One Martini backbone bead per residue (centre of mass of N, CA, C, O) as a GRO file, in nm:
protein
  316
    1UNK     BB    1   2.525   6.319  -3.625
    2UNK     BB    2   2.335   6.323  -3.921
    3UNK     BB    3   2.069   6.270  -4.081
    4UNK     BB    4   1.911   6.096  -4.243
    5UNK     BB    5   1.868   6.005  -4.563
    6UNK     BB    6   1.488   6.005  -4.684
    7UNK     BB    7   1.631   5.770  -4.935
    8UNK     BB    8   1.668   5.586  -4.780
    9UNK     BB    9   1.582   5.254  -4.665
   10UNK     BB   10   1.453   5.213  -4.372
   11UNK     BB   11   1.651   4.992  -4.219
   12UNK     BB   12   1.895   5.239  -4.261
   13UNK     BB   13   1.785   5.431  -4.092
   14UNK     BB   14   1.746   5.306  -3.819
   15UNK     BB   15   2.048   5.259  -3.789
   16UNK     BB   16   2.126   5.512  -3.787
   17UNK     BB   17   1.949   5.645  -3.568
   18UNK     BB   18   2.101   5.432  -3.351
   19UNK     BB   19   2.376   5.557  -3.422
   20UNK     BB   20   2.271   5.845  -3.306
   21UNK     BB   21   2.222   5.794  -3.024
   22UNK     BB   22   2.445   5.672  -2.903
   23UNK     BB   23   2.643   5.876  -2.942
   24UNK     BB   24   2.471   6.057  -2.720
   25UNK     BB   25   2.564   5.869  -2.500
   26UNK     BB   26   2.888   5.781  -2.487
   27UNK     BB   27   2.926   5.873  -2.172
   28UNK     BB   28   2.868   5.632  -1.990
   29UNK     BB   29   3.145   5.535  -2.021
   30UNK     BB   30   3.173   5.745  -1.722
   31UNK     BB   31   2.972   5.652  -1.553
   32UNK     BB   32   2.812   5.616  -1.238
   33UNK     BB   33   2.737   5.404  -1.037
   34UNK     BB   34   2.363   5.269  -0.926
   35UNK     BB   35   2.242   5.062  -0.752
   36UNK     BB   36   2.071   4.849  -0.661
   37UNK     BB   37   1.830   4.745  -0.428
   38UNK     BB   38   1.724   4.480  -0.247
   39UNK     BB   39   1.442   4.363  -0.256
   40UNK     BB   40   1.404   4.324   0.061
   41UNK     BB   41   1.462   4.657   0.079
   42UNK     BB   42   1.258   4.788  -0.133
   43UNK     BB   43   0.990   4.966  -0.206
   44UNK     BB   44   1.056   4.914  -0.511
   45UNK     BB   45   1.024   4.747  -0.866
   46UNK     BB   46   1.138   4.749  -1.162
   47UNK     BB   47   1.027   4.734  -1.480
   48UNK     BB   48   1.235   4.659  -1.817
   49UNK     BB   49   1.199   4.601  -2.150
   50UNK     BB   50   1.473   4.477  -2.362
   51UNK     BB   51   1.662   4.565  -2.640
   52UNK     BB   52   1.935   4.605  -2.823
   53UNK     BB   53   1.873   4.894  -2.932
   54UNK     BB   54   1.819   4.990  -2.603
   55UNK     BB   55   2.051   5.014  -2.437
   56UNK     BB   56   2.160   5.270  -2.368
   57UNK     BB   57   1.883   5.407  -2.285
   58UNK     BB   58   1.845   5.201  -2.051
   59UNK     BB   59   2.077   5.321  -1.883
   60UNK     BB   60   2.001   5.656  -1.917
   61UNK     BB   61   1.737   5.608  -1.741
   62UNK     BB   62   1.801   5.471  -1.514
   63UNK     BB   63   2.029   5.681  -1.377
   64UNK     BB   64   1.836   5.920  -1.405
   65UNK     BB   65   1.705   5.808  -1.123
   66UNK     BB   66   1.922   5.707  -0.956
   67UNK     BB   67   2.022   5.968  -0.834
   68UNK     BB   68   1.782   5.996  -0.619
   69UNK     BB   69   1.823   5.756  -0.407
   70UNK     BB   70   1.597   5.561  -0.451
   71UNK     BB   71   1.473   5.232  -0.292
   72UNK     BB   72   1.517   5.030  -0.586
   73UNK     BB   73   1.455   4.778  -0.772
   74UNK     BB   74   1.583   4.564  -1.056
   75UNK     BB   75   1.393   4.429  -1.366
   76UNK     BB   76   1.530   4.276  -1.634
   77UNK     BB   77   1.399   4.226  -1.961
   78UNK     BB   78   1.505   4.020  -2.217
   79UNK     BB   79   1.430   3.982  -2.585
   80UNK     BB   80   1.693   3.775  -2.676
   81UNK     BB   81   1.914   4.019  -2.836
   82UNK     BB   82   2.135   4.004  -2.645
   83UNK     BB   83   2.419   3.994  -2.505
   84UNK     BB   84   2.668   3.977  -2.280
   85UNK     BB   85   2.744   4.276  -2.308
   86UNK     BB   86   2.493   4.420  -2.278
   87UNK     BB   87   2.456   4.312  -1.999
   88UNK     BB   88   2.756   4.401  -1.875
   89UNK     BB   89   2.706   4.694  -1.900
   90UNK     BB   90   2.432   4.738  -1.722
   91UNK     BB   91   2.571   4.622  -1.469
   92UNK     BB   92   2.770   4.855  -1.443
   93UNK     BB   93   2.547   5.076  -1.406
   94UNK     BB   94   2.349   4.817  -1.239
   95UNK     BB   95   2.422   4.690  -0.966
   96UNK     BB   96   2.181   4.448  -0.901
   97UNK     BB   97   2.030   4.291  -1.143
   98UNK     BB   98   1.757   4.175  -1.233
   99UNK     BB   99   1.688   3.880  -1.462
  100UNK     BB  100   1.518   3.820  -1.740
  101UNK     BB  101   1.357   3.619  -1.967
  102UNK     BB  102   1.122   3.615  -2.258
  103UNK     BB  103   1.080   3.293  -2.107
  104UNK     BB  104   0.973   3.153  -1.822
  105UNK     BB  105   0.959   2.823  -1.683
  106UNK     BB  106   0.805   2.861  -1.395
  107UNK     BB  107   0.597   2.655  -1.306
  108UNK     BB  108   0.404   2.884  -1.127
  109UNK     BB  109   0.404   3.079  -1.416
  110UNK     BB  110   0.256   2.875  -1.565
  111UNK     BB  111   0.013   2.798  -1.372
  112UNK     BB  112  -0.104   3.071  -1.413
  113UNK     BB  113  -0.134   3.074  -1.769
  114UNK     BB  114  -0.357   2.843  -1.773
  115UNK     BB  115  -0.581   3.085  -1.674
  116UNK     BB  116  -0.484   3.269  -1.957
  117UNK     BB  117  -0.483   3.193  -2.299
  118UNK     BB  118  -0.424   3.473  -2.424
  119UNK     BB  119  -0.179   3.539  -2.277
  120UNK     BB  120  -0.015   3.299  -2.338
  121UNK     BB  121   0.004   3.314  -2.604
  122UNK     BB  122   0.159   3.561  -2.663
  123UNK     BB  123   0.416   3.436  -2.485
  124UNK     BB  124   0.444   3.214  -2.673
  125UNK     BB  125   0.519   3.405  -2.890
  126UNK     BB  126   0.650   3.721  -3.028
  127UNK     BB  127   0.545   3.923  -2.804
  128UNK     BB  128   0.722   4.082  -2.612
  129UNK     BB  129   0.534   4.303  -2.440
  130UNK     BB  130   0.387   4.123  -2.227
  131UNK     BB  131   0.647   4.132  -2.029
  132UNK     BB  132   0.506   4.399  -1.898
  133UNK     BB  133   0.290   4.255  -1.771
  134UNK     BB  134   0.369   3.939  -1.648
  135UNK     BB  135   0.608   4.008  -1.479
  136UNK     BB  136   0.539   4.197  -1.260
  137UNK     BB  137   0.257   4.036  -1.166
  138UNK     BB  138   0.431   3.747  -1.110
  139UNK     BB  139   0.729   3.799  -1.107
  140UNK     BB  140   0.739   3.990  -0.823
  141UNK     BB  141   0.892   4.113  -0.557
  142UNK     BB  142   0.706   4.371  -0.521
  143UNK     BB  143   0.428   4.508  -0.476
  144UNK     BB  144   0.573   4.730  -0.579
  145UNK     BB  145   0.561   4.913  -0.927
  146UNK     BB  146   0.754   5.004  -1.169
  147UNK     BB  147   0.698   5.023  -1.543
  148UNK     BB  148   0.961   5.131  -1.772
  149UNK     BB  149   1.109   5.223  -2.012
  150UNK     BB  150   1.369   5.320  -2.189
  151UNK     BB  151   1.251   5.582  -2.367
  152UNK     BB  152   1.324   5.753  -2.067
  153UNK     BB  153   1.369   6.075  -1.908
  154UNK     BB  154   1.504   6.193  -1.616
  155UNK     BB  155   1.550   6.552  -1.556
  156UNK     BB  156   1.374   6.594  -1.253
  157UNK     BB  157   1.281   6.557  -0.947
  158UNK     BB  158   1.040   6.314  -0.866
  159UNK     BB  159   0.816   6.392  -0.657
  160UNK     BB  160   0.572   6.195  -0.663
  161UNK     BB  161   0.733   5.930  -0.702
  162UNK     BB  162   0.875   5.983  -0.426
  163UNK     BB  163   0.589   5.964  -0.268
  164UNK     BB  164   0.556   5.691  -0.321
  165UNK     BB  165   0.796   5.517  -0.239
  166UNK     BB  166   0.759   5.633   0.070
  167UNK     BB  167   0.409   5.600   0.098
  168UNK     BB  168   0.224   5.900   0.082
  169UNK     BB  169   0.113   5.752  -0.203
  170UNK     BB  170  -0.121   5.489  -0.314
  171UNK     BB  171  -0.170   5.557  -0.571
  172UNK     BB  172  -0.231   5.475  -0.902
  173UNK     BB  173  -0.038   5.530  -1.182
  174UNK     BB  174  -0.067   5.691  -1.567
  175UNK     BB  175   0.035   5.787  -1.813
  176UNK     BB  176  -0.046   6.057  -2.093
  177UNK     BB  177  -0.163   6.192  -2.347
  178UNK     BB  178  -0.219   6.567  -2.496
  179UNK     BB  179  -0.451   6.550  -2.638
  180UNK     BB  180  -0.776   6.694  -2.761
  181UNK     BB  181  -1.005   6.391  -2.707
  182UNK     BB  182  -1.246   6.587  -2.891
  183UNK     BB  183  -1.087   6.500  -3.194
  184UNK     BB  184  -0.881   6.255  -3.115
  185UNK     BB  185  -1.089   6.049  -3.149
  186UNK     BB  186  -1.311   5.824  -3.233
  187UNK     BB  187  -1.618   5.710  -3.264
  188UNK     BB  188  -1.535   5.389  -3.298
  189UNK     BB  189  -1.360   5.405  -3.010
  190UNK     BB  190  -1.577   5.490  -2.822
  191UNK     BB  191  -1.774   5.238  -2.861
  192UNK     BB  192  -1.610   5.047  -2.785
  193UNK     BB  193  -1.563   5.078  -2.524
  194UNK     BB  194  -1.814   5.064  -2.409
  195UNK     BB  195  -1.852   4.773  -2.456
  196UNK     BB  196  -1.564   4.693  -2.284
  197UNK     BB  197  -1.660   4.818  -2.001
  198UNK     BB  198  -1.861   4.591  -1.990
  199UNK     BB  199  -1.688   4.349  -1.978
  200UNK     BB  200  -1.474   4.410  -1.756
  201UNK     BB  201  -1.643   4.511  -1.519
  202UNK     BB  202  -1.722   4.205  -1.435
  203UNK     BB  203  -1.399   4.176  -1.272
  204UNK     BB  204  -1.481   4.486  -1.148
  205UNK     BB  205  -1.477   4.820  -1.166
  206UNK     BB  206  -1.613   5.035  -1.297
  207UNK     BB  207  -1.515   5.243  -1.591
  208UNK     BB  208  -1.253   5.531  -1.488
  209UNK     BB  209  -1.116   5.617  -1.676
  210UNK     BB  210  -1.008   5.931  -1.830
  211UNK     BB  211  -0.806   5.842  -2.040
  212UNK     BB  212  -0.703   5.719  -2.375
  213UNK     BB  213  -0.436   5.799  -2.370
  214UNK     BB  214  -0.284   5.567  -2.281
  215UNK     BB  215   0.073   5.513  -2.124
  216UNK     BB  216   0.305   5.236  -2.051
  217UNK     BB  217   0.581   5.399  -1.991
  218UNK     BB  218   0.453   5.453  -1.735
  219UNK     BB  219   0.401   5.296  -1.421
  220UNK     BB  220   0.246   5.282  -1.080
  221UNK     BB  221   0.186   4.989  -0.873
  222UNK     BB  222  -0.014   4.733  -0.737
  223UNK     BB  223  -0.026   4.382  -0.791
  224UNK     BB  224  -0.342   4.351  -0.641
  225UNK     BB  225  -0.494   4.492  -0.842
  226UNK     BB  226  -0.430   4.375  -1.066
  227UNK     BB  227  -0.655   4.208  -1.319
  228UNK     BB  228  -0.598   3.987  -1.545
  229UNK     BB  229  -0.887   3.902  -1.657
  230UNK     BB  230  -0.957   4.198  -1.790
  231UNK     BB  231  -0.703   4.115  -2.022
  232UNK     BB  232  -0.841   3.835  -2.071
  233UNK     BB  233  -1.092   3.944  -2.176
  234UNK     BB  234  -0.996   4.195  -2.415
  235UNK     BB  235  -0.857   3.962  -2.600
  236UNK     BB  236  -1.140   3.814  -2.648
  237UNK     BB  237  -1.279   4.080  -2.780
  238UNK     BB  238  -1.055   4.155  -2.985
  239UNK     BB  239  -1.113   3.882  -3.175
  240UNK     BB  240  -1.419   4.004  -3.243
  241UNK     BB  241  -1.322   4.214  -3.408
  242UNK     BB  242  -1.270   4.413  -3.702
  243UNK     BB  243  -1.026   4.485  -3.903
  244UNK     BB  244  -1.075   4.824  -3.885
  245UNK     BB  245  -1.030   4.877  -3.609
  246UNK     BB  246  -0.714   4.705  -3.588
  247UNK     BB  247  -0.674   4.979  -3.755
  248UNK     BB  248  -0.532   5.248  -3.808
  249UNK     BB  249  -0.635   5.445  -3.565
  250UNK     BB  250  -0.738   5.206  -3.404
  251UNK     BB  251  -0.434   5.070  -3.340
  252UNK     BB  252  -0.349   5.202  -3.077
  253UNK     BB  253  -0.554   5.003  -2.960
  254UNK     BB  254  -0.631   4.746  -3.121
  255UNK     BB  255  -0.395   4.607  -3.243
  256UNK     BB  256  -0.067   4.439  -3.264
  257UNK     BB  257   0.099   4.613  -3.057
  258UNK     BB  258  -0.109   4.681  -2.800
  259UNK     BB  259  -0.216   4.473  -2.595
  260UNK     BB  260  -0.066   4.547  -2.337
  261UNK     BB  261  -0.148   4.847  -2.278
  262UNK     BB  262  -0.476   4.781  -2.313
  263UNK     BB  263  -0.476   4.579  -2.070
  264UNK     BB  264  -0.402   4.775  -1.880
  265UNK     BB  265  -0.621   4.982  -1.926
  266UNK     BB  266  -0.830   4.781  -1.817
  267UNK     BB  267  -0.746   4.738  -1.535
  268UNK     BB  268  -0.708   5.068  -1.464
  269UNK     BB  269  -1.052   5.105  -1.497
  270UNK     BB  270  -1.116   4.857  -1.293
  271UNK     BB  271  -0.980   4.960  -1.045
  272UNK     BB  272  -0.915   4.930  -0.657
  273UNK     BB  273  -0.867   5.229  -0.677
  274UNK     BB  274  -0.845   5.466  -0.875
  275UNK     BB  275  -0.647   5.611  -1.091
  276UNK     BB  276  -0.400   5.820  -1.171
  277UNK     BB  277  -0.311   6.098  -1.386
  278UNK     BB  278  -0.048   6.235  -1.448
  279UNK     BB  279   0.139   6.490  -1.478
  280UNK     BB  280   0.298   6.726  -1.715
  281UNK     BB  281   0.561   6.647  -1.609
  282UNK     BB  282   0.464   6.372  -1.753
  283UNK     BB  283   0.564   6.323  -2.053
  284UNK     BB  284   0.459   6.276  -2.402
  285UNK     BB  285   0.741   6.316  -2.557
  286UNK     BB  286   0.867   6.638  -2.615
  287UNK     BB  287   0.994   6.899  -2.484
  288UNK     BB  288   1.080   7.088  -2.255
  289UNK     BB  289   1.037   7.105  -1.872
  290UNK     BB  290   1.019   6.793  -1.774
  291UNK     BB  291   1.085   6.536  -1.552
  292UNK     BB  292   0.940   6.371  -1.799
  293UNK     BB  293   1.033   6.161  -2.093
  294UNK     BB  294   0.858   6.002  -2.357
  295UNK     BB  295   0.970   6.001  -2.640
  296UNK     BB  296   0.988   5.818  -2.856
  297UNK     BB  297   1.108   5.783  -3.162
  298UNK     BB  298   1.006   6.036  -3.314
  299UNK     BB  299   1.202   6.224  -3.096
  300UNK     BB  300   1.487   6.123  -3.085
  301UNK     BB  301   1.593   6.141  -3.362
  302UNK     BB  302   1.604   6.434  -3.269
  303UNK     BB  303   1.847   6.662  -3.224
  304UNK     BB  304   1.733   6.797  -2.967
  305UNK     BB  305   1.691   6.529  -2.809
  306UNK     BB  306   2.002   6.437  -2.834
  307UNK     BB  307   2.131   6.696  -2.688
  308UNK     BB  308   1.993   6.646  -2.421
  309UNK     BB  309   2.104   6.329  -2.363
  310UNK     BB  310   2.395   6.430  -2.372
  311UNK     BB  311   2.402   6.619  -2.155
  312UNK     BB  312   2.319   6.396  -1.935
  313UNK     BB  313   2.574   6.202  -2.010
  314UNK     BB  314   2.750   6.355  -1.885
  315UNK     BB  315   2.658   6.428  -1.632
  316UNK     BB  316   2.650   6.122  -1.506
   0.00000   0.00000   0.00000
């Protein structure tokens, strides 16, 4: 499909672009299923949540990983929009996986939740991405986590990741952009940090995160370093800063779309031991030679990228 023109009103041009990505995968109703491991015999368990709009693409993440047969659970929240056959679509491509719903309401994990008020209130609002927060760390299966976007795929062999589900590798990883961060920072995101270190830092280890743009789409993680306390701080410092800061450009880190991500980054700031930052190999962005790429939104719609994930979904 050719794309969409730029006189479209927004709302016509999105449908289009998800209509151009979905054609660009539609081989993978061909594709070869790829079993989850079962929870108890797993090294770890992948957590992601979807929207109707990406299950396609959450197919084809998922697959391009699992083709590399790593003994992984998958546990896939989605977010109130799918149907039953889009349930039914990805199950047949990843048979054994579990489901959450967008809302659990597992007494044990709402009694969690009770000490966490600013991660609750999030939780029973509208904000989706906090199940990516909340539910790997609160309700996973396996002490270690991967966390993946759908919007993502492995086009070459991770073989970090893998040295790291086989046992080899303790630390914990977390994807990050390669932007100029002494150009591309303001000076009013990096004051702001210096405050939120020092308050968060008060729940774990002094603030030693290396990446400003830290990126919430690949991270992977033993859920018993994550301190709540610390993402439930950041929550309650964040409704204190100025309207100013919560937007703009400074809104990438302390907006209203972001609260997960800056909470995982606060966690990870504060964890013991360092979290290490992934290598260019695992790359944000498009662009070939990378063995992962997160693509975001603005990547996906262009031709060059629909052509590669149409190539891959050949392949699988």
């Amino acid at each position: 499909m050719i794309a969409a023109p730029k006189w479209l009103p927004y709302g016509l041009r999105s449908k289009w672009d998800t209509a151009r990505i979905n054609a660009a995968v539609t081989d993978l109703r061909h594709a070869t299923s790829r079993a989850a491991t079962p929870p108890e015999s797993a090294a770890a368990e992948i957590h992601m949540l979807v929207c109707k709009r990406d299950v396609r693409l959450a197919g084809l993440s998922l697959l391009s990983l699992f083709r590399y047969e790593l003994p992984l659970a998958v546990t896939i929240t989605e977010d109130g929009s799918l149907s039953a056959n889009d349930r039914a679509w990805l199950d047949r491509l990843i048979p054994g996986a579990r489901w959450l719903s967008r809302r659990v309401e597992d007494p044990t994990f709402q009694q969690i939740l009770q000490s966490y008020p600013r991660l609750a209130e999030l939780y029973a609002g509208d904000y989706h991405p906090i199940c990516k927060l909340l539910h790997p760390i609160c309700l996973g299966h396996n002490e270690r986590v991967i966390v993946l976007d759908p919007d993502t795929v492995f086009f070459q062999y991770p073989k970090l990741l893998s040295e790291w589900v086989a046992g080899f590798d303790s630390r914990d990883y977390y994807l990050h952009d390669h932007q100029d961060e002494a150009t591309a920072v303001p000076e009013s995101v990096r004051t702001a940090f210096v405050q939120l270190a020092d308050i968060t830092s008060r729940y774990g280890q002094p603030w030693s995160l290396e990446y400003y743009f830290f990126n919430s789409g690949l991270l992977w993680y033993r859920r018993n370093r994550m301190n709540l306390h610390v993402a439930e701080a950041y929550l309650t410092w964040r409704l204190e800063q100025t309207h100013a800061l919560r937007s703009g450009k400074s809104a990438i880190w302390f907006g209203d779309w972001t609260p997960e991500q800056t909470g995982y980054m606060a966690m990870f700031a504060t964890a013991d031991p360092t979290p290490a930052p992934l290598p260019e190999e695992y790359w944000l962005g498009g662009g070939n030679g990378h063995a992962f790429n997160h693509f975001l939104r603005h990547y996906l719609i262009q031709s060059e990228t629909q052509q590669r994930i149409h190539q891959l979904a050949k392949t699988l």
